[in-house]
Amino acid sequence: MALLAAQNVDSDLYGVTADSSQMLSFNNYTEEDTYNELNEISDQNLPKTEDERVSPTVSEQEPCQDGILDEESISSGLSNMGRTADGTEITFLHLTLPGYSLVDINILESYIYLQKLEVPYNKLTDLSVVSFMPFLVELDASHNEISKLLDFSPPQNLQEVDMSFNLIDEMGDLSAHHALTKLVLDKNYLSHISGIESCVALQHLSLAHNNIKKIENIENLSLKYLNL
């Protein structure tokens, strides 16, 4: 069920304080129908098997040996050559590595100028290497085996994160991620919304197909898009 950015939420009904000029539309549901559905999100929406977590449309890449990322694979995924954020060098700014069965990407510690990193459809459990990417703006780590959300020192300008289709059951404290504008956590194992109260820049929040039964802890946010 999607809650799309538009105008006005009844703050008394949902326990959310909102300006009367900003309402969230509920895709043609009545307020009563929407409220009932929010409190009766079915368990059938949760991913129950590994097969449900992997898209059949993603083409298989040649797996890296032992799942450890190597320079050859990196070179095939680099794109968008441009000037680094500090203006000192010309280098590749984007890296895309989908479906390599990766379990270890620590080699990326030296790729400090990346601004966009896409590593979906792998077997990653750890993203600590992102701590070495101070200029990173976009991160796609969807369809992996990650259990902790944003468990790394946050790049100062990290704005967009997709960690859908993982194993995350708790949002944790995201107050250090002050630049975050978009967060996608669809198809995880979350039961409540928390840890984002200080993410005042957040505008796009997607938590579809979890086990969240109540809208809470978002009253201080200026969301334009909310998908539950």
mmCIF file of C-alpha atoms in Angstrom:
data_model
loop_
_atom_site.group_PDB
_atom_site.id
_atom_site.type_symbol
_atom_site.label_atom_id
_atom_site.label_comp_id
_atom_site.label_asym_id
_atom_site.label_seq_id
_atom_site.Cartn_x
_atom_site.Cartn_y
_atom_site.Cartn_z
ATOM 1 C CA MET A 1 0.000 0.000 0.000
ATOM 2 C CA ALA A 2 1.499 3.295 -1.029
ATOM 3 C CA LEU A 3 1.190 6.636 0.639
ATOM 4 C CA LEU A 4 2.134 9.110 -2.034
ATOM 5 C CA ALA A 5 3.232 12.632 -1.414
ATOM 6 C CA ALA A 6 0.584 15.081 -1.886
ATOM 7 C CA GLN A 7 -1.340 17.057 0.552
ATOM 8 C CA ASN A 8 -2.603 16.686 4.132
ATOM 9 C CA VAL A 9 -2.734 13.875 6.743
ATOM 10 C CA ASP A 10 -5.315 13.793 9.481
ATOM 11 C CA SER A 11 -2.897 14.129 12.379
ATOM 12 C CA ASP A 12 -5.420 13.048 15.000
ATOM 13 C CA LEU A 13 -6.190 9.846 13.147
ATOM 14 C CA TYR A 14 -2.618 8.762 12.541
ATOM 15 C CA GLY A 15 -0.865 10.221 15.552
ATOM 16 C CA VAL A 16 1.239 12.414 13.277
ATOM 17 C CA THR A 17 1.352 16.155 13.611
ATOM 18 C CA ALA A 18 1.315 17.752 10.204
ATOM 19 C CA ASP A 19 0.581 21.103 8.698
ATOM 20 C CA SER A 20 -2.938 21.133 7.355
ATOM 21 C CA SER A 21 -1.576 22.301 4.012
ATOM 22 C CA GLN A 22 0.512 19.145 3.617
ATOM 23 C CA MET A 23 -1.426 15.994 3.261
ATOM 24 C CA LEU A 24 -0.409 12.546 2.097
ATOM 25 C CA SER A 25 -2.698 11.005 -0.453
ATOM 26 C CA PHE A 26 -3.648 7.382 -0.065
ATOM 27 C CA ASN A 27 -4.153 6.354 -3.699
ATOM 28 C CA ASN A 28 -7.940 6.676 -3.718
ATOM 29 C CA TYR A 29 -8.465 4.907 -0.387
ATOM 30 C CA THR A 30 -10.732 6.506 2.148
ATOM 31 C CA GLU A 31 -9.073 7.532 5.378
ATOM 32 C CA GLU A 32 -10.901 4.745 7.207
ATOM 33 C CA ASP A 33 -9.886 2.093 4.676
ATOM 34 C CA THR A 34 -6.293 3.264 4.707
ATOM 35 C CA TYR A 35 -6.112 3.326 8.484
ATOM 36 C CA ASN A 36 -7.451 -0.218 8.690
ATOM 37 C CA GLU A 37 -4.960 -1.459 6.129
ATOM 38 C CA LEU A 38 -2.060 0.245 7.880
ATOM 39 C CA ASN A 39 -2.920 -1.712 10.986
ATOM 40 C CA GLU A 40 -3.506 -4.990 9.179
ATOM 41 C CA ILE A 41 -0.480 -5.316 6.931
ATOM 42 C CA SER A 42 -0.394 -8.948 5.956
ATOM 43 C CA ASP A 43 2.510 -11.256 6.653
ATOM 44 C CA GLN A 44 2.147 -12.463 3.086
ATOM 45 C CA ASN A 45 4.015 -9.341 1.999
ATOM 46 C CA LEU A 46 7.178 -10.446 3.762
ATOM 47 C CA PRO A 47 9.834 -12.202 1.681
ATOM 48 C CA LYS A 48 9.740 -15.805 2.887
ATOM 49 C CA THR A 49 12.351 -17.496 0.740
ATOM 50 C CA GLU A 50 15.622 -16.554 -0.867
ATOM 51 C CA ASP A 51 14.023 -17.048 -4.273
ATOM 52 C CA GLU A 52 11.592 -14.227 -3.527
ATOM 53 C CA ARG A 53 14.511 -11.916 -2.794
ATOM 54 C CA VAL A 54 16.223 -12.378 -6.166
ATOM 55 C CA SER A 55 14.879 -10.952 -9.375
ATOM 56 C CA PRO A 56 14.838 -13.443 -12.277
ATOM 57 C CA THR A 57 15.390 -10.570 -14.704
ATOM 58 C CA VAL A 58 18.955 -9.834 -13.579
ATOM 59 C CA SER A 59 21.465 -11.472 -15.888
ATOM 60 C CA GLU A 60 24.101 -13.635 -14.252
ATOM 61 C CA GLN A 61 27.586 -12.137 -14.178
ATOM 62 C CA GLU A 62 30.759 -14.163 -14.043
ATOM 63 C CA PRO A 63 31.239 -14.601 -10.260
ATOM 64 C CA CYS A 64 34.454 -13.308 -8.734
ATOM 65 C CA GLN A 65 36.666 -16.013 -7.272
ATOM 66 C CA ASP A 66 35.493 -16.809 -3.738
ATOM 67 C CA GLY A 67 33.171 -13.814 -3.983
ATOM 68 C CA ILE A 68 36.075 -11.396 -3.513
ATOM 69 C CA LEU A 69 35.966 -8.343 -5.748
ATOM 70 C CA ASP A 70 38.967 -7.944 -8.059
ATOM 71 C CA GLU A 71 40.350 -5.156 -10.232
ATOM 72 C CA GLU A 72 39.200 -6.792 -13.471
ATOM 73 C CA SER A 73 35.585 -6.765 -12.349
ATOM 74 C CA ILE A 74 35.929 -3.215 -11.091
ATOM 75 C CA SER A 75 37.257 -2.001 -14.436
ATOM 76 C CA SER A 76 34.214 -3.445 -16.197
ATOM 77 C CA GLY A 77 31.840 -1.564 -13.908
ATOM 78 C CA LEU A 78 33.385 1.905 -13.830
ATOM 79 C CA SER A 79 31.687 4.746 -15.699
ATOM 80 C CA ASN A 80 31.030 8.490 -15.790
ATOM 81 C CA MET A 81 34.490 9.981 -15.886
ATOM 82 C CA GLY A 82 34.604 13.438 -14.408
ATOM 83 C CA ARG A 83 36.318 15.778 -12.012
ATOM 84 C CA THR A 84 36.489 14.680 -8.398
ATOM 85 C CA ALA A 85 34.419 16.537 -5.816
ATOM 86 C CA ASP A 86 37.508 18.315 -4.497
ATOM 87 C CA GLY A 87 38.478 19.292 -8.052
ATOM 88 C CA THR A 88 41.960 17.795 -7.881
ATOM 89 C CA GLU A 89 41.654 14.885 -10.327
ATOM 90 C CA ILE A 90 39.776 13.401 -13.273
ATOM 91 C CA THR A 91 38.551 9.880 -12.548
ATOM 92 C CA PHE A 92 35.600 7.508 -12.780
ATOM 93 C CA LEU A 93 32.813 8.527 -10.428
ATOM 94 C CA HIS A 94 30.335 5.644 -10.773
ATOM 95 C CA LEU A 95 30.784 1.926 -10.131
ATOM 96 C CA THR A 96 28.121 -0.665 -10.944
ATOM 97 C CA LEU A 97 28.603 -4.335 -9.985
ATOM 98 C CA PRO A 98 25.289 -6.234 -10.072
ATOM 99 C CA GLY A 99 25.060 -9.999 -9.735
ATOM 100 C CA TYR A 100 28.700 -10.939 -9.158
ATOM 101 C CA SER A 101 27.986 -13.095 -6.073
ATOM 102 C CA LEU A 102 30.213 -10.757 -4.096
ATOM 103 C CA VAL A 103 30.845 -11.277 -0.390
ATOM 104 C CA ASP A 104 33.905 -9.011 -0.033
ATOM 105 C CA ILE A 105 34.352 -5.571 -1.618
ATOM 106 C CA ASN A 106 37.082 -4.271 0.694
ATOM 107 C CA ILE A 107 39.303 -3.628 -2.314
ATOM 108 C CA LEU A 108 37.199 -0.505 -2.844
ATOM 109 C CA GLU A 109 38.891 1.219 0.105
ATOM 110 C CA SER A 110 41.169 2.954 -2.401
ATOM 111 C CA TYR A 111 38.301 4.197 -4.583
ATOM 112 C CA ILE A 112 37.741 7.233 -2.428
ATOM 113 C CA TYR A 113 36.335 9.474 -5.164
ATOM 114 C CA LEU A 114 33.299 7.378 -6.037
ATOM 115 C CA GLN A 115 30.069 9.349 -5.974
ATOM 116 C CA LYS A 116 27.722 6.519 -6.926
ATOM 117 C CA LEU A 117 28.100 2.860 -5.911
ATOM 118 C CA GLU A 118 25.724 0.146 -7.103
ATOM 119 C CA VAL A 119 26.261 -3.399 -5.796
ATOM 120 C CA PRO A 120 22.805 -5.023 -5.988
ATOM 121 C CA TYR A 121 22.126 -8.756 -6.362
ATOM 122 C CA ASN A 122 25.207 -9.949 -4.518
ATOM 123 C CA LYS A 123 25.778 -11.717 -1.184
ATOM 124 C CA LEU A 124 27.175 -8.856 0.831
ATOM 125 C CA THR A 125 26.774 -8.738 4.600
ATOM 126 C CA ASP A 126 29.131 -5.831 5.295
ATOM 127 C CA LEU A 127 29.348 -2.325 3.822
ATOM 128 C CA SER A 128 32.050 -0.895 6.089
ATOM 129 C CA VAL A 129 34.113 -0.044 2.994
ATOM 130 C CA VAL A 130 31.719 2.846 2.376
ATOM 131 C CA SER A 131 33.419 4.614 5.288
ATOM 132 C CA PHE A 132 36.352 5.189 2.910
ATOM 133 C CA MET A 133 34.194 7.011 0.326
ATOM 134 C CA PRO A 134 33.771 10.553 1.672
ATOM 135 C CA PHE A 135 32.252 11.868 -1.566
ATOM 136 C CA LEU A 136 29.638 9.152 -2.046
ATOM 137 C CA VAL A 137 26.174 10.525 -2.857
ATOM 138 C CA GLU A 138 24.215 7.445 -3.972
ATOM 139 C CA LEU A 139 24.358 3.854 -2.698
ATOM 140 C CA ASP A 140 22.418 0.877 -4.049
ATOM 141 C CA ALA A 141 23.028 -2.272 -2.003
ATOM 142 C CA SER A 142 19.647 -3.854 -2.622
ATOM 143 C CA HIS A 143 19.202 -7.623 -2.919
ATOM 144 C CA ASN A 144 22.021 -8.638 -0.594
ATOM 145 C CA GLU A 145 22.264 -10.287 2.846
ATOM 146 C CA ILE A 146 22.814 -7.204 4.984
ATOM 147 C CA SER A 147 21.337 -7.264 8.484
ATOM 148 C CA LYS A 148 22.421 -3.840 9.792
ATOM 149 C CA LEU A 149 21.293 -0.583 8.230
ATOM 150 C CA LEU A 150 23.972 1.953 7.263
ATOM 151 C CA ASP A 151 26.515 0.331 9.564
ATOM 152 C CA PHE A 152 29.440 2.522 8.522
ATOM 153 C CA SER A 153 30.802 6.014 9.122
ATOM 154 C CA PRO A 154 28.514 8.150 6.974
ATOM 155 C CA PRO A 155 29.910 10.003 3.965
ATOM 156 C CA GLN A 156 29.100 13.657 4.529
ATOM 157 C CA ASN A 157 26.953 14.005 1.414
ATOM 158 C CA LEU A 158 25.306 10.581 1.205
ATOM 159 C CA GLN A 159 21.813 11.422 -0.023
ATOM 160 C CA GLU A 160 20.194 8.355 -1.587
ATOM 161 C CA VAL A 161 20.283 4.807 -0.211
ATOM 162 C CA ASP A 162 18.534 1.680 -1.483
ATOM 163 C CA MET A 163 18.888 -1.321 0.827
ATOM 164 C CA SER A 164 15.684 -3.071 -0.137
ATOM 165 C CA PHE A 165 15.543 -6.884 -0.240
ATOM 166 C CA ASN A 166 17.965 -7.468 2.618
ATOM 167 C CA LEU A 167 17.735 -8.938 6.134
ATOM 168 C CA ILE A 168 17.346 -5.740 8.148
ATOM 169 C CA ASP A 169 15.056 -6.003 11.180
ATOM 170 C CA GLU A 170 15.887 -2.704 12.903
ATOM 171 C CA MET A 171 16.504 0.798 11.574
ATOM 172 C CA GLY A 172 18.827 1.877 14.385
ATOM 173 C CA ASP A 173 20.006 5.446 14.954
ATOM 174 C CA LEU A 174 20.452 7.309 11.659
ATOM 175 C CA SER A 175 21.014 10.755 13.149
ATOM 176 C CA ALA A 176 24.559 10.905 11.738
ATOM 177 C CA HIS A 177 23.181 10.636 8.206
ATOM 178 C CA HIS A 178 22.008 14.237 8.131
ATOM 179 C CA ALA A 179 22.188 14.617 4.321
ATOM 180 C CA LEU A 180 19.921 11.656 3.599
ATOM 181 C CA THR A 181 17.056 12.595 1.251
ATOM 182 C CA LYS A 182 15.948 9.171 -0.011
ATOM 183 C CA LEU A 183 15.819 5.863 1.870
ATOM 184 C CA VAL A 184 14.401 2.662 0.378
ATOM 185 C CA LEU A 185 14.027 -0.363 2.680
ATOM 186 C CA ASP A 186 11.326 -2.393 0.948
ATOM 187 C CA LYS A 187 11.195 -6.151 1.573
ATOM 188 C CA ASN A 188 13.125 -6.328 4.823
ATOM 189 C CA TYR A 189 11.993 -7.482 8.278
ATOM 190 C CA LEU A 190 11.201 -4.185 9.964
ATOM 191 C CA SER A 191 8.383 -4.025 12.506
ATOM 192 C CA HIS A 192 8.471 -0.335 13.395
ATOM 193 C CA ILE A 193 9.780 3.023 12.222
ATOM 194 C CA SER A 194 12.577 4.496 14.330
ATOM 195 C CA GLY A 195 15.933 6.248 14.219
ATOM 196 C CA ILE A 196 15.060 8.769 11.516
ATOM 197 C CA GLU A 197 13.659 11.553 13.681
ATOM 198 C CA SER A 198 16.773 13.689 13.092
ATOM 199 C CA CYS A 199 16.968 13.066 9.347
ATOM 200 C CA VAL A 200 15.362 16.413 8.590
ATOM 201 C CA ALA A 201 16.458 16.378 4.926
ATOM 202 C CA LEU A 202 14.622 13.109 4.259
ATOM 203 C CA GLN A 203 11.926 13.511 1.594
ATOM 204 C CA HIS A 204 11.462 10.000 0.200
ATOM 205 C CA LEU A 205 10.896 7.033 2.533
ATOM 206 C CA SER A 206 9.863 3.612 1.227
ATOM 207 C CA LEU A 207 9.218 0.752 3.666
ATOM 208 C CA ALA A 208 6.855 -1.415 1.629
ATOM 209 C CA HIS A 209 6.468 -5.134 2.349
ATOM 210 C CA ASN A 210 7.784 -5.111 5.890
ATOM 211 C CA ASN A 211 5.749 -5.829 9.007
ATOM 212 C CA ILE A 212 5.114 -2.238 10.059
ATOM 213 C CA LYS A 213 1.707 -1.748 11.624
ATOM 214 C CA LYS A 214 1.881 1.853 12.788
ATOM 215 C CA ILE A 215 3.044 5.170 11.393
ATOM 216 C CA GLU A 216 5.268 6.803 13.999
ATOM 217 C CA ASN A 217 8.399 8.891 14.526
ATOM 218 C CA ILE A 218 8.038 10.830 11.282
ATOM 219 C CA GLU A 219 6.222 13.917 12.535
ATOM 220 C CA ASN A 220 9.384 16.057 12.327
ATOM 221 C CA LEU A 221 10.132 15.084 8.740
ATOM 222 C CA SER A 222 9.178 16.933 5.561
ATOM 223 C CA LEU A 223 8.361 13.830 3.561
ATOM 224 C CA LYS A 224 7.087 14.217 0.022
ATOM 225 C CA TYR A 225 6.816 10.464 -0.552
ATOM 226 C CA LEU A 226 5.964 7.749 1.953
ATOM 227 C CA ASN A 227 5.401 4.151 0.887
ATOM 228 C CA LEU A 228 4.321 1.547 3.431
#
